[in-house]
Amino acid sequence: MTASKLYILDTNVLLHDPKCLYEFKEQDIAIPMTVLEELDDIKDRKKNVAAEARVAIRAIDDIISTAKDASQITKGVQIRLEGKDRPIKLGHLSIFPDHELTSRQGFLPDERNKDNKIINCALHLQATYPHRQVILVTKDINMRLKALGAGLQRVEDYRTDQLVSDIELLPAGHVHLEKPFWEGVEQVDSYQEDGNTYHRVDRALLPDTYPNEFIYDDSKDFAARTISVSGDKVTLLDLGYERLMQQSCWGIQPINLQQAFAMQALLDPNIDLSILLGAAGSGKTLIALACALEMVIEERRYNKIIVTRSTPPVAEDIGFLPGTEEEKMTPWLSSINDNLEAMHEHDERPQSSVKYAIEKANIQFKSLNFIRGRSIQNAIVLIDESQNLTPQQLKTILTRCGKNTKMVCLGNLAQIDSNYLTALTSGLTYIVERFRGFEGSASIHFEGIFRSRLAEYAEEQL
């Protein structure tokens, strides 16, 4: 091995990004045998993470299978990435037989602790190659602390797929102008098309805007959405403040501008993906569900509403649930029923109205476990609690989008229940940043909480 760095990968890194083996460029990678054992234990579990384990195992096998003999596997096999013209040579991948290590001074006790075995492997390699930087890469914070305490000089989190360094840098999907927009406009080309008014202005007025970003000022008159950015010109769709606030879907009207922006994006047939972020009680699910009912029942643009979400428990798991797939998913998706009841609370027979909406809109509760391989047609898909999904899981869902299907991702980055994710590595953060600039998607960050004063105080203080 000639590379200056040697990375030892923990199991959670391979589960988080099964393609991470190709992200370390010309540097070398070592995978302890303990990691392979953990992947083997996980690959047959009846959980989403099992799919990532199998992908990681296949990725390792694709590289290792090119070895000429067994000795080359421990020394290192060249990693090759397929290029346009010819394969690109990266670093080397080796499997380290950490089960052969014997206990020595400085090692952590590892009889039953696999994390300690991986740390001991890194300590051994650090002592064996003093001229190289030996780096343990893990997403487990406590493991990083233990490794540093045991004397490992370099321990890192895996951040290759982290697109933003601070969650505050994530685009809000809307921008507030400090002074009235029209005061700064010297030249504008306005035109009408299909009943809408468009304005083409100089890009210098909005240098950082991107497609489907909403723009407003304090005049309570101007509100627009960026349609396209080309050359030195920006095309805006004039929405009008009053028209935005007077929108109504299934009897629900927006309370603030962010809800109005979300409603406008959801109802636009040219936007295939809507991403709604915000605190609990900001109205994400209510607005999404109201728009979905309007488009399915009243406008008949879609045939059904499919609702799904990840299912990590907040507290102790309640065990297996009887019934069909939809009956099993009902407790997880009770927020949908809560919002349906809120929409019909003033009806003469609220429960009958809720039942009518579910049947008429053909609302289906589906598990993510069975989403792979599907092709969803003529539907609105609401992905609730999507902050608990990995980038790979969200990619799996979004690629199920068939003809005439709209995807809606709902989430709160402050409430992540997954053991393997943070706000910066969540799949929701990933797609907000990745889809910025795509003309078929819109992302809106909600502001304000519209629940009791207790909920609002708890959100602020706890």
XYZ file of C-alpha atoms in Angstrom:
462
model
C 0.000 0.000 0.000
C 1.428 3.382 -1.062
C -1.400 5.739 -0.070
C -0.684 8.097 2.851
C -3.974 7.362 4.621
C -5.603 4.124 5.716
C -9.321 4.279 6.567
C -10.941 1.631 8.774
C -14.707 1.580 8.181
C -17.279 0.811 10.832
C -20.427 -1.149 9.968
C -22.737 1.857 10.279
C -20.807 3.713 7.566
C -21.429 0.908 5.077
C -25.101 0.803 6.075
C -25.453 4.567 5.776
C -23.865 4.676 2.319
C -23.278 1.251 0.706
C -21.338 2.970 -2.099
C -18.903 4.669 0.279
C -16.039 2.399 -0.863
C -15.685 4.592 -3.941
C -15.639 7.880 -2.014
C -12.139 7.743 -0.518
C -10.386 8.451 -3.842
C -6.748 7.307 -3.908
C -6.619 6.424 -0.204
C -6.727 2.851 1.110
C -9.564 1.174 3.018
C -9.461 -1.684 5.519
C -12.565 -3.540 6.636
C -12.209 -5.637 9.811
C -13.621 -9.152 9.725
C -15.927 -8.105 12.587
C -17.663 -5.646 10.243
C -18.363 -8.439 7.746
C -19.835 -10.526 10.574
C -22.120 -7.650 11.577
C -23.246 -7.159 7.971
C -23.973 -10.892 7.787
C -26.119 -10.667 10.946
C -28.060 -7.686 9.565
C -28.649 -8.800 5.963
C -31.421 -11.270 6.839
C -33.319 -9.049 9.270
C -36.849 -8.011 8.366
C -35.982 -4.314 8.390
C -35.091 -1.676 5.780
C -31.475 -1.700 6.934
C -31.127 -5.300 5.666
C -31.292 -4.065 2.061
C -28.403 -1.639 2.695
C -26.383 -4.486 4.263
C -26.861 -6.662 1.178
C -25.850 -3.805 -1.153
C -22.716 -3.185 0.928
C -21.784 -6.885 0.864
C -22.178 -6.992 -2.928
C -20.046 -3.838 -3.297
C -17.260 -5.424 -1.244
C -17.554 -8.645 -3.247
C -17.317 -6.777 -6.584
C -13.955 -5.375 -5.530
C -12.534 -8.388 -3.697
C -13.512 -10.832 -6.480
C -10.716 -9.404 -8.656
C -8.034 -10.632 -6.210
C -5.626 -13.196 -7.619
C -5.232 -15.097 -4.352
C -6.190 -14.975 -0.670
C -3.013 -13.146 0.354
C -3.910 -10.203 -1.879
C -7.191 -9.712 0.012
C -5.279 -8.971 3.235
C -2.691 -6.864 1.396
C -5.193 -4.867 -0.631
C -7.159 -5.156 -3.874
C -7.266 -2.249 -6.334
C -10.585 -0.375 -6.320
C -11.692 0.481 -9.846
C -14.457 2.915 -10.695
C -15.981 2.632 -14.146
C -15.260 5.785 -16.152
C -16.493 6.980 -19.543
C -13.411 5.821 -21.414
C -11.621 3.479 -19.024
C -11.777 2.388 -15.365
C -10.453 4.905 -12.839
C -7.985 3.414 -10.353
C -8.639 4.479 -6.765
C -7.046 3.146 -3.570
C -6.920 -0.423 -2.275
C -9.462 -2.395 -0.252
C -8.320 -5.025 2.229
C -10.054 -7.343 4.696
C -8.241 -7.358 8.032
C -8.431 -10.606 10.078
C -8.960 -8.897 13.429
C -10.075 -12.212 14.959
C -6.392 -13.198 14.972
C -5.408 -10.294 17.247
C -4.479 -11.213 20.801
C -5.125 -9.014 23.787
C -2.331 -6.603 24.623
C -1.710 -3.515 26.734
C -3.798 -0.584 25.511
C -6.450 -2.753 23.890
C -10.059 -2.529 24.993
C -11.767 -5.681 26.351
C -13.505 -7.208 23.339
C -14.886 -10.563 24.400
C -18.476 -9.493 23.734
C -18.134 -5.981 22.337
C -17.763 -5.778 18.567
C -17.132 -2.023 18.638
C -14.098 -2.644 20.833
C -12.837 -5.267 18.361
C -12.977 -2.693 15.555
C -11.209 -0.089 17.746
C -8.511 -2.622 18.650
C -8.061 -3.354 14.942
C -7.479 0.360 14.305
C -5.030 0.575 17.240
C -3.096 -2.420 15.883
C -2.855 -0.908 12.385
C -1.777 2.441 13.861
C 1.087 0.688 15.659
C 1.955 -1.432 12.595
C 2.092 1.536 10.174
C 3.499 4.478 12.185
C 4.352 6.339 8.957
C 0.715 6.406 7.825
C -2.418 8.162 9.041
C -4.716 5.419 10.288
C -8.267 6.805 10.523
C -11.308 5.081 12.000
C -14.522 6.228 10.295
C -17.744 5.689 12.234
C -21.093 7.388 12.675
C -21.304 6.220 16.279
C -20.423 9.215 18.487
C -19.723 7.082 21.563
C -17.448 4.794 19.550
C -15.493 7.841 18.371
C -15.047 8.955 21.993
C -13.929 5.473 23.081
C -11.430 5.236 20.223
C -9.890 8.597 21.086
C -9.744 7.629 24.759
C -7.999 4.368 23.843
C -5.238 6.263 22.036
C -6.327 6.304 18.408
C -5.021 9.522 16.887
C -7.565 10.014 14.089
C -11.295 9.306 14.318
C -13.824 10.827 11.913
C -17.502 10.887 11.085
C -18.477 9.956 7.519
C -19.470 13.260 5.916
C -18.978 12.635 2.197
C -22.720 12.685 1.513
C -23.328 15.628 3.846
C -24.234 18.432 1.447
C -24.507 21.231 4.007
C -22.281 21.940 7.012
C -25.010 23.653 9.009
C -28.733 22.980 8.971
C -29.290 26.756 8.995
C -27.771 26.872 5.491
C -30.547 24.691 4.106
C -32.699 26.689 1.640
C -36.035 27.756 3.109
C -37.760 27.752 -0.273
C -38.876 31.344 0.175
C -37.048 34.650 0.510
C -38.203 37.857 2.149
C -37.153 41.128 0.502
C -36.362 43.975 2.887
C -37.692 46.635 0.548
C -40.646 46.521 -1.886
C -39.704 44.495 -4.952
C -40.989 46.924 -7.567
C -38.933 49.833 -6.166
C -35.751 48.220 -7.428
C -37.066 47.215 -10.857
C -36.086 49.536 -13.699
C -36.968 47.305 -16.620
C -39.459 44.454 -16.809
C -40.969 42.373 -19.581
C -44.460 41.274 -18.489
C -46.718 38.895 -20.389
C -49.729 36.643 -19.858
C -50.051 32.958 -20.624
C -52.850 30.519 -19.723
C -54.438 33.088 -17.427
C -51.206 33.708 -15.468
C -49.025 36.825 -15.410
C -45.268 36.461 -15.772
C -42.467 39.024 -15.286
C -39.004 38.724 -16.819
C -36.508 40.831 -14.845
C -32.730 41.204 -14.562
C -31.038 38.445 -12.610
C -29.070 41.078 -10.678
C -32.262 41.813 -8.718
C -32.399 38.203 -7.461
C -28.860 36.819 -7.926
C -29.290 33.770 -5.667
C -32.787 32.681 -6.649
C -33.514 29.252 -8.112
C -36.550 27.599 -9.765
C -39.658 27.378 -7.564
C -38.333 29.665 -4.842
C -41.067 31.952 -3.522
C -40.374 35.673 -3.169
C -42.306 38.254 -1.158
C -41.920 41.633 0.562
C -43.662 43.595 3.301
C -46.027 45.406 0.955
C -48.657 42.635 1.277
C -49.149 43.077 -2.431
C -46.227 41.395 -4.179
C -45.662 37.631 -4.047
C -44.116 35.563 -6.818
C -42.444 32.278 -7.645
C -39.290 31.917 -9.695
C -40.140 29.881 -12.789
C -36.780 29.824 -14.550
C -33.296 31.307 -14.392
C -31.531 31.672 -17.733
C -28.533 33.826 -18.514
C -29.006 37.288 -17.050
C -32.808 37.005 -16.785
C -35.193 35.593 -14.170
C -38.810 34.717 -14.994
C -41.302 35.166 -12.161
C -44.878 33.929 -11.860
C -46.955 36.703 -10.278
C -49.014 35.097 -7.495
C -50.432 38.114 -5.696
C -50.561 38.260 -1.901
C -54.350 38.358 -1.638
C -54.885 35.536 -4.130
C -52.412 33.372 -2.260
C -54.066 33.920 1.095
C -57.552 33.342 -0.323
C -56.749 29.855 -1.639
C -58.989 27.120 -0.262
C -58.736 23.349 -0.438
C -61.321 21.036 1.115
C -62.459 23.915 3.320
C -58.940 24.722 4.565
C -57.343 28.150 4.008
C -53.707 29.064 4.736
C -53.000 30.904 7.990
C -49.651 32.366 6.907
C -47.634 32.875 3.748
C -45.590 29.673 4.123
C -48.756 27.593 4.158
C -50.015 29.557 1.149
C -46.754 28.878 -0.723
C -47.065 25.160 0.055
C -50.663 25.084 -1.125
C -49.738 26.822 -4.388
C -46.869 24.373 -5.018
C -49.007 21.340 -4.196
C -51.769 22.414 -6.579
C -49.388 23.194 -9.453
C -49.451 20.265 -11.939
C -45.930 21.179 -13.127
C -44.392 20.404 -9.723
C -43.876 16.669 -9.219
C -42.159 16.809 -5.818
C -43.172 19.047 -2.909
C -41.032 19.041 0.259
C -42.669 20.515 3.355
C -40.480 21.056 6.428
C -41.451 22.558 9.747
C -42.009 22.089 13.446
C -44.800 19.965 14.856
C -48.035 21.906 14.621
C -46.963 24.132 11.730
C -49.640 22.645 9.460
C -47.606 20.484 7.071
C -49.850 17.398 7.131
C -53.074 19.399 7.219
C -52.177 21.455 4.142
C -50.839 18.429 2.228
C -53.896 16.313 3.016
C -56.369 19.106 2.188
C -54.709 19.691 -1.193
C -54.597 15.948 -1.886
C -58.329 15.575 -1.179
C -59.102 18.566 -3.382
C -57.118 17.195 -6.323
C -58.467 13.641 -6.029
C -62.130 14.189 -5.141
C -62.984 17.630 -6.539
C -60.608 18.021 -9.485
C -60.167 14.295 -10.232
C -56.580 14.807 -11.312
C -55.459 11.655 -9.486
C -57.111 8.346 -8.625
C -55.865 7.798 -5.090
C -53.826 9.014 -2.144
C -51.074 6.728 -0.854
C -49.772 7.518 2.632
C -46.585 5.964 3.977
C -43.880 6.669 6.536
C -40.903 5.152 8.308
C -41.796 3.312 11.499
C -39.135 3.807 14.188
C -40.840 3.852 17.603
C -40.360 6.868 19.874
C -40.453 4.652 22.991
C -40.681 0.885 23.524
C -42.088 -1.060 20.590
C -45.648 -2.308 21.162
C -44.926 -5.593 19.422
C -46.614 -7.252 16.470
C -49.980 -5.947 15.336
C -52.723 -8.154 13.885
C -54.501 -7.534 10.612
C -53.712 -6.557 7.029
C -50.922 -4.253 5.864
C -53.208 -1.219 6.097
C -54.495 -2.214 9.544
C -50.924 -2.619 10.794
C -49.981 0.823 9.417
C -53.022 2.619 10.885
C -51.433 3.334 14.326
C -48.339 4.780 12.631
C -50.438 7.023 10.414
C -52.875 8.239 13.049
C -51.778 11.802 12.226
C -53.730 11.461 8.969
C -56.883 10.493 10.863
C -56.282 13.332 13.343
C -56.150 15.853 10.520
C -59.170 14.372 8.755
C -61.131 14.675 11.992
C -59.951 18.288 12.413
C -61.137 19.128 8.895
C -64.615 17.715 9.558
C -65.079 18.557 13.243
C -67.918 20.999 12.487
C -69.809 18.585 10.246
C -73.121 17.164 11.415
C -71.620 13.660 11.435
C -67.816 14.035 11.645
C -67.015 10.296 11.656
C -69.195 9.697 8.597
C -67.460 12.580 6.808
C -64.032 11.124 7.612
C -65.099 7.705 6.378
C -66.493 9.273 3.203
C -63.230 11.147 2.529
C -61.129 7.989 3.025
C -63.317 5.945 0.690
C -63.948 8.635 -1.942
C -60.274 9.666 -2.159
C -59.201 6.009 -2.026
C -56.695 6.738 0.765
C -54.333 3.778 1.162
C -51.946 3.279 4.077
C -48.843 1.472 2.811
C -45.661 0.187 4.441
C -42.254 1.238 3.131
C -41.140 -2.388 3.416
C -43.121 -3.243 0.282
C -42.476 -0.096 -1.776
C -39.419 -1.445 -3.619
C -40.222 -2.665 -7.121
C -43.540 -0.840 -7.380
C -44.512 1.664 -10.081
C -47.138 4.041 -8.713
C -49.460 5.590 -11.315
C -52.069 8.400 -11.087
C -51.590 9.001 -7.369
C -50.498 11.479 -4.750
C -47.953 9.915 -2.388
C -47.617 11.497 1.060
C -44.370 10.439 2.758
C -44.844 11.363 6.415
C -41.966 11.641 8.938
C -39.483 11.491 6.071
C -36.708 12.947 8.251
C -36.219 9.389 9.569
C -35.328 8.023 6.133
C -31.826 7.673 4.723
C -30.962 9.195 1.328
C -30.999 5.695 -0.174
C -34.461 4.930 1.223
C -35.900 8.197 -0.082
C -34.328 7.513 -3.458
C -36.059 4.117 -3.488
C -39.430 5.782 -2.869
C -38.999 8.681 -5.303
C -37.961 6.347 -8.111
C -41.310 4.547 -7.728
C -42.990 7.639 -9.210
C -44.864 6.639 -12.359
C -47.032 8.502 -14.860
C -49.122 11.346 -13.397
C -47.891 10.887 -9.823
C -46.993 13.625 -7.334
C -44.689 12.979 -4.382
C -44.991 14.980 -1.152
C -42.335 14.663 1.583
C -43.274 15.872 5.073
C -40.836 16.139 7.933
C -39.386 17.913 10.942
C -35.586 17.810 11.138
C -35.760 18.550 14.873
C -37.503 15.221 15.542
C -35.320 12.392 14.261
C -35.978 9.002 15.874
C -33.524 6.947 13.801
C -30.384 5.773 15.585
C -28.282 6.232 12.449
C -29.282 9.733 11.333
C -28.805 13.363 12.306
C -30.414 16.459 10.833
C -27.405 16.880 8.530
C -27.376 13.285 7.262
C -31.136 12.770 6.997
C -32.490 11.838 3.599
C -34.867 14.805 3.884
C -31.937 17.236 4.137
C -30.283 15.407 1.256
C -33.181 15.775 -1.178
C -33.861 19.412 -0.214
C -30.313 20.269 -1.249
C -30.120 17.865 -4.212
C -33.408 19.008 -5.753
C -32.730 22.718 -5.348
C -32.799 24.106 -8.858
C -34.891 21.273 -10.303
C -37.888 22.810 -12.086
C -40.145 19.910 -11.057
C -39.718 20.322 -7.283
C -40.447 22.897 -4.595
C -39.298 22.999 -0.968
C -41.035 25.132 1.662
C -39.988 25.571 5.276
C -43.020 26.298 7.458
C -42.931 28.878 10.228
C -45.171 29.220 13.264
C -46.971 26.676 15.425
C -50.755 26.502 15.401
C -51.552 24.308 18.370
C -52.191 25.088 22.015
C -49.975 27.499 23.934
C -48.615 24.450 25.786
C -47.341 22.885 22.517
C -45.848 26.193 21.412
C -44.085 26.713 24.749
C -42.780 23.129 24.756
C -41.386 23.529 21.237
C -39.512 26.664 22.273
C -38.284 25.660 25.738
C -37.649 21.901 25.729
